[in-house]
Amino acid sequence: MIQFEGVTKTYKSGKREVHALNGIDLTVGTGEIYGVIGFSGAGKSSLIRTVNLLERPSAGTVKIHGRDISALSPKEIRAARKDIGMIFQHFNLLTSKTVFTNIAMPLILSKTPKAEIRTRVTELLEFVGLADQADKYPEQLSGGQKQRIGIARALATNPSVLLCDEATSALDPQTTQSILDLLREVNRKYKITILLITHEMAVIREVCDKVAVLEDGQVIEQGTVFDVFSNPQHATTRRFVRSVMNDELPEKLLKQIRNTDRQQPIYRIQFTGESVAYPLISQLSRRYDLELNVLFGNITELQGIPYGNLIVEFSGNPAEIQRALLEIRNSPVLAEELNSYAS
Amino acid sequence: MLVDREQIIEALWETLYMTGVSFGFSLLIGFPLGILLVVTRKGHLLENEPVFNVLNAVVNVFRSIPFIILLVAIIPLTRLIVGTSIGTTAAIVPLVFYAGPYIARLIENSLLEVDNGVVEAAKAMGATPGQIVFRFLIPEARSSLVLVMTIAIIGLIGASAMAGAVGGGGLGDLAITYGYQRFDTGVMILTVAILVVLVQGVQTGGNVLSKKLRRS
Ligand SMILES: Nc1ncnc2c1ncn2[C@@H]1O[C@H](COP(=O)(O)OP(=O)(O)OP(=O)(O)O)[C@@H](O)[C@H]1O
Ligand SMILES: [Mg+2]
């Protein structure tokens, strides 16, 4: 478990002060994959680096498994770091060492017996799918393979926490996917708590259980990925969600609608989980004297839960529309008027 | 020519001796000094402003004294250390004072070139400052270290020839006493040729080794 309590970080460069973190309260539960997203400069790196004290908080505490790590002595900090693996955007591997030695490095530092190192590294190479690359040098490998070395190295000392600082930002989408799959496996197989930071919402959707949105050094929204994606509260969060959910009315269609004289209400109807199977549209059109014009629709999966979106234009008698809406409110689906939202 | 084959071989040997021994001692001083210049600087492993400022100033002072002046300026010190101020061994003292701080700077630059991400990764895996220097920084910089050491050795070959001016022996001595003072152009050309070959050899060797280290 990682607990941030009132964490602030202020950088001083000369007379200028940069407030990178302004009072962060966040709890990452044991075994979770927790994602922190934010635009460039939001403070993501500063935040994740306070966990292993690569950056010391200016105020507040970071507790790992209940222990305040900034209160530790340098020696204790080094010991604590062996329980916190970290992977980096640019991998940060030793170019002068083979893949094997790179992965073995944390064990060499703790003076682990040679035979034990060999067993552990072989096992890790197997796990990350690089068993046949042990004697190569990082430069001979692709970005994705380098990150696999990074992951194997981070796991060498059997940490309980893994920190990922933009671990997929230097990779193409396909490679990103395979690294995210690997992270999920790390989480499942070794029961490792993962804290990752990213500026890509797709990464959050793909692997995270929970998400926090960071802006100007503050958490502006947090919750389960499902809740945040299906019902984003803050404008910044909406922007992030929109970047991957594609549940907005196409711009062209929107203009077309606005340009006509039709003053028909447009509603976004959200189906989540079981309500996906709810036959709303057919029921409404059967029971009421209405034209239901579906302008846009899609269905995706969030954390294994189906999630659907329909944008529907209601045309007909206003009283009839009101009755239909009432029925929607009483059904398991969510509806919100879009005319105000979209304009 | 006014010199025979034996004198030339002797002079070459003296040059190699001066360069080799002074390189060894310079490394002994320059290496730790270079590392200290890196780790005590702001934001680094063992940040320590006073120590950094003092070391930095000392290195700068020695680096700004032209060798020919250093050579005569520290004669009393040389006499104190080796008992005499003339001869090949005596020349080694100013050579070390010249090359030690120079090597410190070169090593400092080499180590600073190492990607800071490597240091971060090392810290994140719980490495001690000593481990970071010797297991991360130095191995990562080794190819560049070989190149800068090549530069240092070549610098020392040149400086050792100057030491000949104060009776230090070596190829420089030969060139000055015979080639210059007695107008023996043959000796002049020969010593210059030997120095050129020597420098070329060191440079080529350094390049090959550095390249090899980079590849693997
Ligand atoms: N070492 C430092 N010294 C001074 N200012 C810093 C330092 N590190 C970060 N900052 C500043 O703190 C703020 C937050 O930086 P941080 O790197 O945490 O953001 P980020 O969300 O990781 O951004 P990015 O996506 O660009 O990596 C920025 O304004 C940045 O310029
Ligand atoms: Mg960052």
Coordinates of C-alpha atoms and ligand atoms in Angstrom, one line a residue:
Chain A
M1 CA 0.0 0.0 0.0
I2 CA 1.2 3.5 -0.9
Q3 CA -0.3 6.5 0.9
F4 CA 0.4 10.0 0.0
E5 CA -0.6 12.4 2.7
G6 CA -0.5 16.1 2.0
V7 CA 2.5 15.7 -0.2
T8 CA 3.9 18.9 -1.7
K9 CA 7.0 19.5 -3.7
T10 CA 8.6 22.8 -4.4
Y11 CA 11.6 23.2 -6.7
K12 CA 13.8 26.2 -6.1
S13 CA 15.9 27.3 -9.0
G14 CA 17.6 30.5 -8.0
K15 CA 14.9 32.9 -6.8
R16 CA 12.1 31.2 -8.7
E17 CA 10.0 28.6 -7.1
V18 CA 8.1 25.9 -8.9
H19 CA 5.2 24.3 -7.0
A20 CA 5.1 20.9 -8.7
L21 CA 2.9 19.2 -6.1
N22 CA 0.3 21.0 -4.0
G23 CA -1.0 18.7 -1.3
I24 CA -1.5 15.3 -2.8
D25 CA -3.7 12.8 -0.9
L26 CA -3.9 9.5 -2.5
T27 CA -4.0 5.9 -1.5
V28 CA -2.9 3.1 -3.7
G29 CA -4.2 -0.2 -2.3
T30 CA -2.1 -3.4 -2.2
G31 CA -2.3 -5.3 -5.4
E32 CA -3.9 -2.5 -7.4
I33 CA -2.8 -1.1 -10.6
Y34 CA -3.1 2.6 -10.1
G35 CA -2.7 5.1 -12.9
V36 CA -2.0 8.8 -12.6
I37 CA -2.7 10.9 -15.7
G38 CA -2.0 14.5 -16.4
F39 CA -0.7 16.8 -19.0
S40 CA 2.9 17.7 -19.3
G41 CA 4.1 19.6 -16.3
A42 CA 1.2 18.5 -14.1
G43 CA 3.6 16.9 -11.6
K44 CA 3.3 13.2 -12.5
S45 CA 7.1 12.5 -12.4
S46 CA 7.5 14.5 -9.3
L47 CA 4.8 12.5 -7.6
I48 CA 6.0 9.0 -8.6
R49 CA 9.6 10.0 -7.7
T50 CA 8.6 10.8 -4.1
V51 CA 7.7 7.1 -3.6
N52 CA 11.3 5.9 -3.7
L53 CA 12.7 9.3 -2.6
L54 CA 14.4 10.1 -5.9
E55 CA 12.7 13.3 -5.0
R56 CA 12.1 14.2 -1.3
P57 CA 8.7 15.8 -0.6
S58 CA 8.9 19.4 0.6
A59 CA 6.1 18.6 3.0
G60 CA 3.7 15.8 3.8
T61 CA 4.5 12.1 4.0
V62 CA 4.6 9.1 1.7
K63 CA 4.0 5.8 3.5
I64 CA 4.7 2.4 2.0
H65 CA 3.0 -0.4 3.8
G66 CA 2.4 2.1 6.6
R67 CA 6.0 3.2 7.0
D68 CA 7.0 6.8 6.4
I69 CA 9.9 6.4 4.1
S70 CA 11.3 9.9 4.3
A71 CA 11.9 9.4 8.0
L72 CA 14.4 6.6 7.2
S73 CA 18.2 6.7 7.3
P74 CA 20.1 6.6 4.0
K75 CA 20.9 2.9 4.7
E76 CA 17.3 2.1 5.4
I77 CA 16.2 4.0 2.3
R78 CA 18.5 1.9 0.2
A79 CA 17.0 -1.2 1.7
A80 CA 13.5 0.1 1.2
R81 CA 14.3 0.8 -2.5
K82 CA 15.0 -2.9 -3.0
D83 CA 11.4 -3.4 -2.3
I84 CA 10.3 -0.8 -4.9
G85 CA 11.1 -1.6 -8.5
M86 CA 11.1 1.2 -11.0
I87 CA 10.9 1.3 -14.8
F88 CA 11.6 4.4 -17.0
Q89 CA 10.4 6.0 -20.2
H90 CA 14.0 5.7 -21.6
F91 CA 14.7 2.4 -20.0
N92 CA 18.0 3.6 -18.4
L93 CA 19.8 0.4 -19.0
L94 CA 23.6 -0.1 -18.8
T95 CA 24.8 0.0 -22.4
S96 CA 28.1 -1.5 -21.4
K97 CA 26.6 -4.6 -19.9
T98 CA 24.8 -7.6 -21.4
V99 CA 21.0 -8.2 -21.0
F100 CA 21.9 -10.8 -18.4
T101 CA 24.1 -8.5 -16.3
N102 CA 21.6 -5.6 -16.6
I103 CA 18.9 -7.8 -15.0
A104 CA 21.4 -9.2 -12.5
M105 CA 22.5 -5.7 -11.4
P106 CA 20.3 -5.3 -8.4
L107 CA 21.3 -8.7 -7.2
I108 CA 25.0 -8.1 -7.7
L109 CA 24.6 -4.9 -5.6
S110 CA 23.2 -6.9 -2.8
K111 CA 26.0 -9.4 -3.1
T112 CA 23.7 -12.3 -3.9
P113 CA 25.6 -15.6 -4.5
K114 CA 26.3 -16.2 -8.2
A115 CA 24.3 -19.4 -8.5
E116 CA 21.3 -17.8 -7.1
I117 CA 21.7 -14.8 -9.5
R118 CA 21.8 -17.2 -12.4
T119 CA 18.7 -19.0 -11.4
R120 CA 16.7 -15.8 -10.7
V121 CA 17.9 -14.0 -13.9
T122 CA 17.1 -17.1 -16.0
E123 CA 13.6 -17.2 -14.5
L124 CA 13.1 -13.5 -15.2
L125 CA 14.4 -13.7 -18.8
E126 CA 11.9 -16.5 -19.3
F127 CA 9.1 -14.4 -17.8
V128 CA 9.7 -11.4 -20.0
G129 CA 10.3 -13.5 -23.1
L130 CA 13.9 -12.7 -23.6
A131 CA 15.5 -16.1 -22.8
D132 CA 17.4 -16.2 -26.1
Q133 CA 18.8 -12.7 -25.8
A134 CA 20.7 -13.0 -22.5
D135 CA 24.1 -12.4 -24.0
K136 CA 23.1 -9.5 -26.3
Y137 CA 23.7 -5.8 -25.4
P138 CA 20.8 -3.5 -25.0
E139 CA 21.7 -1.5 -28.1
Q140 CA 21.1 -4.6 -30.2
L141 CA 17.5 -4.8 -29.1
S142 CA 14.2 -2.9 -29.9
G143 CA 12.5 -0.5 -27.6
G144 CA 10.0 -3.0 -26.5
Q145 CA 12.7 -5.5 -25.7
K146 CA 14.6 -2.9 -23.8
Q147 CA 11.6 -2.2 -21.6
R148 CA 11.2 -5.9 -21.0
I149 CA 14.8 -5.8 -19.7
G150 CA 13.8 -2.9 -17.5
I151 CA 10.9 -4.8 -16.1
A152 CA 12.9 -7.9 -15.5
R153 CA 15.6 -5.8 -13.7
A154 CA 13.0 -4.1 -11.6
L155 CA 11.6 -7.4 -10.5
A156 CA 14.9 -9.0 -9.7
T157 CA 14.8 -8.3 -6.0
N158 CA 11.1 -9.4 -5.7
P159 CA 9.7 -6.0 -4.9
S160 CA 6.2 -5.5 -3.6
V161 CA 5.7 -2.2 -5.5
L162 CA 6.5 -1.3 -9.1
L163 CA 6.7 2.3 -10.2
C164 CA 6.3 3.0 -14.0
D165 CA 7.3 6.5 -15.1
E166 CA 5.9 6.8 -18.6
A167 CA 7.0 3.3 -19.3
T168 CA 5.3 3.0 -22.7
S169 CA 5.6 6.6 -23.9
A170 CA 8.6 5.9 -26.1
L171 CA 7.0 2.8 -27.8
D172 CA 4.7 2.3 -30.7
P173 CA 1.0 1.3 -30.0
Q174 CA 1.5 -2.3 -30.7
T175 CA 4.6 -2.6 -28.5
T176 CA 2.8 -0.5 -25.9
Q177 CA 0.1 -3.1 -25.8
S178 CA 2.5 -6.0 -25.3
I179 CA 4.3 -4.1 -22.5
L180 CA 0.9 -3.3 -20.8
D181 CA 0.0 -7.0 -21.1
L182 CA 3.2 -7.9 -19.4
L183 CA 2.6 -5.3 -16.6
R184 CA -0.8 -6.9 -16.0
E185 CA 0.8 -10.3 -15.7
V186 CA 3.4 -8.9 -13.3
N187 CA 0.5 -7.6 -11.2
R188 CA -1.3 -10.9 -11.3
K189 CA 1.5 -13.4 -11.0
Y190 CA 3.7 -11.7 -8.4
K191 CA 0.9 -9.7 -6.7
I192 CA 2.8 -6.5 -7.2
T193 CA 1.2 -3.2 -6.6
I194 CA 1.8 -1.0 -9.6
L195 CA 1.8 2.8 -9.6
L196 CA 2.1 4.1 -13.2
I197 CA 2.0 7.6 -14.6
T198 CA 1.2 8.4 -18.2
H199 CA -0.2 11.1 -20.4
E200 CA -2.1 8.5 -22.4
M201 CA -5.6 7.7 -21.4
A202 CA -5.5 4.5 -23.5
V203 CA -2.8 3.2 -21.1
I204 CA -5.1 3.9 -18.1
R205 CA -8.1 2.2 -19.8
E206 CA -6.0 -0.8 -20.8
V207 CA -4.4 -1.8 -17.4
C208 CA -5.5 0.3 -14.5
D209 CA -8.0 -0.5 -11.8
K210 CA -8.0 3.1 -10.5
V211 CA -7.0 6.4 -11.8
A212 CA -6.2 9.9 -10.5
V213 CA -6.1 12.9 -12.7
L214 CA -3.4 15.4 -11.8
E215 CA -3.5 19.0 -12.8
D216 CA -1.2 21.8 -11.5
G217 CA 0.1 19.5 -8.8
Q218 CA -3.3 18.6 -7.5
V219 CA -5.6 15.6 -7.8
I220 CA -8.7 16.9 -9.5
E221 CA -10.5 13.6 -9.8
Q222 CA -9.9 10.0 -8.7
G223 CA -11.8 6.8 -8.6
T224 CA -12.2 3.5 -10.4
V225 CA -11.4 3.5 -14.1
F226 CA -15.0 2.6 -14.8
D227 CA -16.5 5.4 -12.8
V228 CA -14.1 8.1 -14.1
F229 CA -14.4 7.0 -17.7
S230 CA -18.2 6.6 -17.7
N231 CA -18.8 9.7 -15.7
P232 CA -16.0 12.2 -15.8
Q233 CA -16.6 15.3 -13.6
H234 CA -13.8 17.7 -14.4
A235 CA -13.3 19.3 -17.8
T236 CA -9.7 18.1 -18.0
T237 CA -10.8 14.6 -17.2
R238 CA -13.4 14.8 -20.0
R239 CA -10.7 15.8 -22.4
F240 CA -8.7 12.8 -21.5
V241 CA -11.7 10.5 -21.6
R242 CA -12.7 11.9 -25.0
S243 CA -9.3 11.2 -26.3
V244 CA -9.9 7.4 -26.1
M245 CA -13.6 6.8 -25.8
N246 CA -14.7 8.4 -29.0
D247 CA -18.2 8.8 -27.7
E248 CA -18.9 12.2 -29.0
L249 CA -21.1 13.2 -31.8
P250 CA -19.0 13.8 -34.9
E251 CA -18.5 17.5 -35.4
K252 CA -20.0 17.5 -38.8
L253 CA -23.2 15.9 -37.7
L254 CA -23.4 18.3 -34.8
K255 CA -23.2 21.3 -37.1
Q256 CA -25.8 19.8 -39.4
I257 CA -28.2 19.4 -36.5
R258 CA -27.6 22.9 -35.3
N259 CA -28.2 24.4 -38.7
T260 CA -31.6 22.9 -39.1
D261 CA -34.7 24.4 -37.6
R262 CA -35.4 21.3 -35.7
Q263 CA -35.5 22.0 -32.1
Q264 CA -35.6 18.4 -31.0
P265 CA -33.8 17.3 -27.8
I266 CA -30.8 15.1 -28.2
Y267 CA -29.9 12.8 -25.4
R268 CA -26.9 10.7 -24.6
I269 CA -27.9 7.4 -23.3
Q270 CA -25.4 5.4 -21.4
F271 CA -25.6 1.7 -20.9
T272 CA -23.3 0.1 -18.4
G273 CA -22.9 -3.5 -17.3
E274 CA -26.1 -5.4 -17.4
S275 CA -28.1 -2.5 -18.8
V276 CA -26.3 -3.0 -22.1
A277 CA -28.8 -5.8 -22.7
Y278 CA -31.8 -3.6 -21.9
P279 CA -33.9 -3.1 -25.0
L280 CA -34.6 0.6 -24.3
I281 CA -35.0 1.9 -27.8
S282 CA -37.4 -0.8 -29.0
Q283 CA -39.5 -0.4 -25.9
L284 CA -39.7 3.3 -26.2
S285 CA -40.7 3.3 -29.8
R286 CA -43.3 0.7 -29.2
R287 CA -44.9 2.4 -26.2
Y288 CA -44.7 6.0 -27.3
D289 CA -45.6 7.9 -30.4
L290 CA -42.1 9.0 -31.1
E291 CA -39.4 9.0 -33.7
L292 CA -36.1 7.8 -32.2
N293 CA -33.3 8.8 -34.4
V294 CA -30.0 7.2 -33.4
L295 CA -27.3 9.6 -34.4
F296 CA -24.3 7.8 -33.0
G297 CA -23.6 4.7 -31.1
N298 CA -20.8 2.6 -29.8
I299 CA -20.0 0.0 -27.3
T300 CA -16.7 -0.8 -25.6
E301 CA -15.4 -2.6 -22.6
L302 CA -14.0 -0.9 -19.5
Q303 CA -12.3 -3.2 -17.1
G304 CA -14.2 -6.1 -18.5
I305 CA -17.5 -4.4 -18.1
P306 CA -19.5 -3.6 -21.3
Y307 CA -20.1 0.1 -21.7
G308 CA -22.3 1.6 -24.4
N309 CA -23.2 5.0 -25.6
L310 CA -26.1 6.1 -27.8
I311 CA -26.8 9.5 -29.0
V312 CA -30.5 9.8 -29.8
E313 CA -32.6 12.5 -31.2
F314 CA -36.2 12.4 -29.9
S315 CA -38.8 13.8 -32.3
G316 CA -42.5 14.0 -31.6
N317 CA -45.0 15.6 -29.3
P318 CA -43.2 17.4 -26.4
A319 CA -45.5 15.8 -23.8
E320 CA -44.9 12.4 -25.3
I321 CA -41.1 13.0 -25.1
Q322 CA -41.4 14.0 -21.5
R323 CA -43.2 10.8 -20.7
A324 CA -40.6 8.8 -22.5
L325 CA -37.8 10.5 -20.6
L326 CA -39.5 9.7 -17.3
E327 CA -39.5 6.1 -18.3
I328 CA -35.7 6.3 -19.1
R329 CA -35.1 7.8 -15.6
N330 CA -36.8 4.8 -14.1
S331 CA -34.8 2.3 -16.1
P332 CA -31.2 1.1 -15.4
V333 CA -29.7 3.3 -18.1
L334 CA -28.4 6.8 -17.7
A335 CA -29.5 9.7 -19.9
E336 CA -28.3 13.3 -20.2
E337 CA -29.4 16.0 -22.5
L338 CA -26.7 16.7 -24.9
N339 CA -27.7 20.0 -26.5
S340 CA -26.4 21.9 -23.6
Y341 CA -23.4 19.7 -23.1
A342 CA -22.2 19.7 -26.7
S343 CA -22.8 23.3 -27.5
Chain B
M1 CA 74.5 13.3 -37.3
L2 CA 76.1 14.2 -34.0
V3 CA 74.3 11.4 -32.1
D4 CA 74.5 7.6 -32.5
R5 CA 71.9 5.0 -32.4
E6 CA 72.4 4.2 -28.7
Q7 CA 71.8 7.8 -27.7
I8 CA 68.5 7.9 -29.6
I9 CA 67.3 4.6 -28.0
E10 CA 68.3 5.9 -24.6
A11 CA 66.4 9.2 -25.2
L12 CA 63.4 7.3 -26.4
W13 CA 63.5 5.1 -23.3
E14 CA 63.7 8.2 -21.1
T15 CA 60.7 9.7 -22.8
L16 CA 58.7 6.5 -22.3
Y17 CA 59.9 6.3 -18.7
M18 CA 58.9 9.9 -17.9
T19 CA 55.6 9.6 -19.7
G20 CA 54.7 6.3 -18.2
V21 CA 55.7 7.0 -14.6
S22 CA 54.2 10.5 -14.6
F23 CA 51.0 9.1 -16.2
G24 CA 50.7 6.5 -13.4
F25 CA 51.1 9.1 -10.7
S26 CA 48.8 11.6 -12.4
L27 CA 46.2 9.0 -12.7
L28 CA 46.6 8.3 -9.0
I29 CA 45.8 11.9 -8.3
G30 CA 43.5 12.7 -11.2
F31 CA 41.2 9.8 -10.9
P32 CA 39.9 10.3 -7.4
L33 CA 40.0 14.1 -8.0
G34 CA 37.9 13.7 -11.1
I35 CA 35.4 11.5 -9.3
L36 CA 35.2 14.0 -6.5
L37 CA 34.6 16.8 -8.9
V38 CA 31.6 14.9 -10.2
V39 CA 30.0 13.6 -7.1
T40 CA 30.4 16.8 -5.0
R41 CA 28.8 19.1 -7.5
K42 CA 25.3 20.5 -7.1
G43 CA 22.6 17.9 -7.2
H44 CA 24.9 15.0 -7.4
L45 CA 25.5 12.0 -5.2
L46 CA 27.5 13.6 -2.4
E47 CA 26.7 17.2 -3.1
N48 CA 29.2 19.4 -1.1
E49 CA 29.6 22.9 -2.2
P50 CA 32.7 23.9 -0.2
V51 CA 34.6 20.8 -1.2
F52 CA 33.6 21.2 -4.8
N53 CA 34.6 24.9 -4.9
V54 CA 38.0 24.2 -3.4
L55 CA 38.8 21.3 -5.7
N56 CA 37.5 23.1 -8.7
A57 CA 39.7 26.2 -7.9
V58 CA 42.8 24.1 -7.3
V59 CA 42.4 22.3 -10.6
N60 CA 41.8 25.6 -12.4
V61 CA 45.0 27.1 -10.9
F62 CA 47.2 24.3 -12.0
R63 CA 45.5 24.1 -15.3
S64 CA 46.2 27.8 -16.0
I65 CA 49.9 27.6 -15.4
P66 CA 51.8 27.0 -18.6
F67 CA 53.9 23.8 -18.3
I68 CA 57.2 25.6 -19.0
I69 CA 56.6 27.9 -16.0
L70 CA 55.3 25.1 -13.7
L71 CA 58.5 23.3 -14.6
V72 CA 60.7 26.0 -13.0
A73 CA 58.3 27.3 -10.4
I74 CA 58.1 24.1 -8.4
I75 CA 61.9 23.3 -8.5
P76 CA 62.1 23.7 -4.7
L77 CA 59.3 21.2 -4.3
T78 CA 60.9 18.8 -6.8
R79 CA 64.1 19.0 -4.8
L80 CA 62.2 18.2 -1.7
I81 CA 60.5 15.2 -3.2
V82 CA 63.2 13.5 -5.3
G83 CA 66.3 15.1 -3.8
T84 CA 67.4 16.8 -7.1
S85 CA 65.9 19.2 -9.6
I86 CA 67.6 17.8 -12.7
G87 CA 67.4 14.6 -14.5
T88 CA 64.7 12.3 -15.8
T89 CA 63.2 11.4 -12.4
A90 CA 63.1 15.1 -11.3
A91 CA 61.1 15.9 -14.4
I92 CA 58.4 13.6 -13.3
V93 CA 57.3 15.8 -10.4
P94 CA 56.3 18.8 -12.6
L95 CA 54.8 16.4 -15.1
V96 CA 52.5 15.0 -12.4
F97 CA 51.5 18.4 -11.2
Y98 CA 50.7 19.3 -14.8
A99 CA 48.9 16.2 -15.8
G100 CA 47.1 15.3 -12.5
P101 CA 44.6 18.2 -12.6
Y102 CA 44.3 17.8 -16.3
I103 CA 43.3 14.2 -16.0
A104 CA 40.9 15.1 -13.2
R105 CA 39.1 17.5 -15.6
L106 CA 39.1 14.9 -18.4
I107 CA 37.7 12.2 -16.1
E108 CA 35.1 14.7 -14.7
N109 CA 33.9 15.5 -18.3
S110 CA 33.8 11.8 -19.2
L111 CA 31.7 10.8 -16.2
L112 CA 29.4 13.8 -16.6
E113 CA 28.6 12.6 -20.1
V114 CA 26.9 9.5 -18.7
D115 CA 23.2 9.7 -19.0
N116 CA 21.7 10.8 -15.8
G117 CA 19.0 8.2 -16.2
V118 CA 21.5 5.5 -15.4
V119 CA 22.3 7.2 -12.1
E120 CA 18.6 7.4 -11.4
A121 CA 18.1 3.7 -12.1
A122 CA 21.1 2.9 -9.9
K123 CA 19.6 4.9 -7.1
A124 CA 16.2 3.4 -7.6
M125 CA 17.6 -0.1 -7.1
G126 CA 19.3 0.9 -3.9
A127 CA 22.9 1.3 -4.9
T128 CA 25.3 3.1 -2.6
P129 CA 27.2 6.1 -3.8
G130 CA 30.3 4.0 -4.2
Q131 CA 28.4 1.4 -6.2
I132 CA 27.0 4.0 -8.4
V133 CA 30.4 5.4 -9.2
F134 CA 32.2 2.1 -9.7
R135 CA 29.5 -0.1 -11.1
F136 CA 27.5 2.3 -13.1
L137 CA 29.3 5.6 -13.9
I138 CA 32.8 4.3 -14.7
P139 CA 31.7 1.2 -16.7
E140 CA 29.3 3.4 -18.7
A141 CA 32.0 5.9 -19.4
R142 CA 34.8 3.5 -20.1
S143 CA 34.9 4.0 -23.8
S144 CA 35.1 7.8 -23.4
L145 CA 37.6 7.3 -20.5
V146 CA 40.0 5.5 -22.8
L147 CA 39.8 8.3 -25.3
V148 CA 40.5 11.0 -22.8
M149 CA 43.3 9.0 -21.3
T150 CA 44.8 8.8 -24.8
I151 CA 44.6 12.6 -24.9
A152 CA 46.3 12.8 -21.5
I153 CA 49.2 10.4 -22.6
I154 CA 49.8 12.4 -25.7
G155 CA 49.8 15.6 -23.7
L156 CA 52.4 14.0 -21.4
I157 CA 54.6 13.0 -24.3
G158 CA 54.6 16.6 -25.5
A159 CA 55.2 18.0 -22.0
S160 CA 58.0 15.4 -21.3
A161 CA 59.8 16.7 -24.4
M162 CA 59.6 20.2 -22.9
A163 CA 61.1 18.9 -19.7
G164 CA 64.1 18.2 -21.7
A165 CA 64.8 21.9 -21.6
V166 CA 65.7 21.7 -18.0
G167 CA 67.9 18.7 -18.4
G168 CA 65.3 16.1 -18.1
G169 CA 66.7 13.9 -20.8
G170 CA 64.5 12.2 -23.4
L171 CA 63.8 13.0 -27.0
G172 CA 63.1 16.7 -26.3
D173 CA 66.5 17.1 -24.7
L174 CA 68.1 15.5 -27.7
A175 CA 66.3 17.8 -30.1
I176 CA 67.2 20.9 -28.1
T177 CA 70.9 20.1 -27.4
Y178 CA 71.8 18.7 -30.8
G179 CA 69.1 19.7 -33.2
Y180 CA 68.6 23.3 -32.0
Q181 CA 71.8 24.4 -30.2
R182 CA 74.2 22.6 -32.6
F183 CA 72.2 23.0 -35.7
D184 CA 72.0 19.3 -36.4
T185 CA 68.9 19.2 -38.7
G186 CA 69.2 15.4 -38.9
V187 CA 68.7 14.9 -35.2
M188 CA 65.8 17.4 -35.2
I189 CA 64.0 15.6 -38.0
L190 CA 64.6 12.2 -36.4
T191 CA 63.3 13.2 -33.0
V192 CA 60.3 14.9 -34.4
A193 CA 59.6 11.8 -36.5
I194 CA 59.9 9.5 -33.5
L195 CA 57.5 11.7 -31.5
V196 CA 55.0 11.7 -34.4
V197 CA 55.1 7.9 -34.6
L198 CA 54.8 7.6 -30.9
V199 CA 51.8 9.9 -30.7
Q200 CA 50.2 8.3 -33.7
G201 CA 50.6 4.9 -32.1
V202 CA 49.1 5.9 -28.8
Q203 CA 46.2 7.6 -30.6
T204 CA 45.5 4.6 -32.8
G205 CA 45.7 2.2 -29.9
G206 CA 43.3 4.4 -27.9
N207 CA 40.8 4.7 -30.8
V208 CA 40.8 0.9 -31.3
L209 CA 40.4 0.1 -27.7
S210 CA 37.7 2.7 -27.2
K211 CA 35.8 1.5 -30.2
K212 CA 36.0 -2.1 -29.0
L213 CA 34.6 -1.1 -25.6
R214 CA 31.8 0.8 -27.1
R215 CA 30.7 -2.1 -29.3
S216 CA 30.5 -4.6 -26.6
Ligands
LIG1 N1 14.4 19.2 -10.9 C1 13.5 20.2 -11.1 N2 13.9 21.5 -10.9 C2 13.0 22.5 -11.1 N3 11.8 22.4 -11.6 C3 11.4 21.1 -11.8 C4 12.2 20.0 -11.6 N4 11.6 18.9 -12.0 C5 10.4 19.3 -12.4 N5 10.2 20.6 -12.3 C6 9.0 21.4 -12.6 O1 7.9 20.9 -11.9 C7 6.8 20.8 -12.7 C8 6.2 19.4 -12.7 O2 7.2 18.6 -13.4 P1 7.0 17.0 -13.6 O3 8.2 16.6 -14.3 O4 6.7 16.4 -12.3 O5 5.8 17.0 -14.5 P2 5.2 15.8 -15.4 O6 3.8 15.8 -15.2 O7 6.0 14.6 -15.2 O8 5.5 16.3 -16.9 P3 5.9 15.5 -18.2 O9 4.7 14.8 -18.7 O10 6.4 16.6 -19.1 O11 7.0 14.6 -17.8 C9 7.1 21.4 -14.0 O12 6.8 22.7 -14.1 C10 8.6 21.2 -14.1 O13 9.2 22.2 -14.9
MG2 MG 7.3 13.3 -16.4

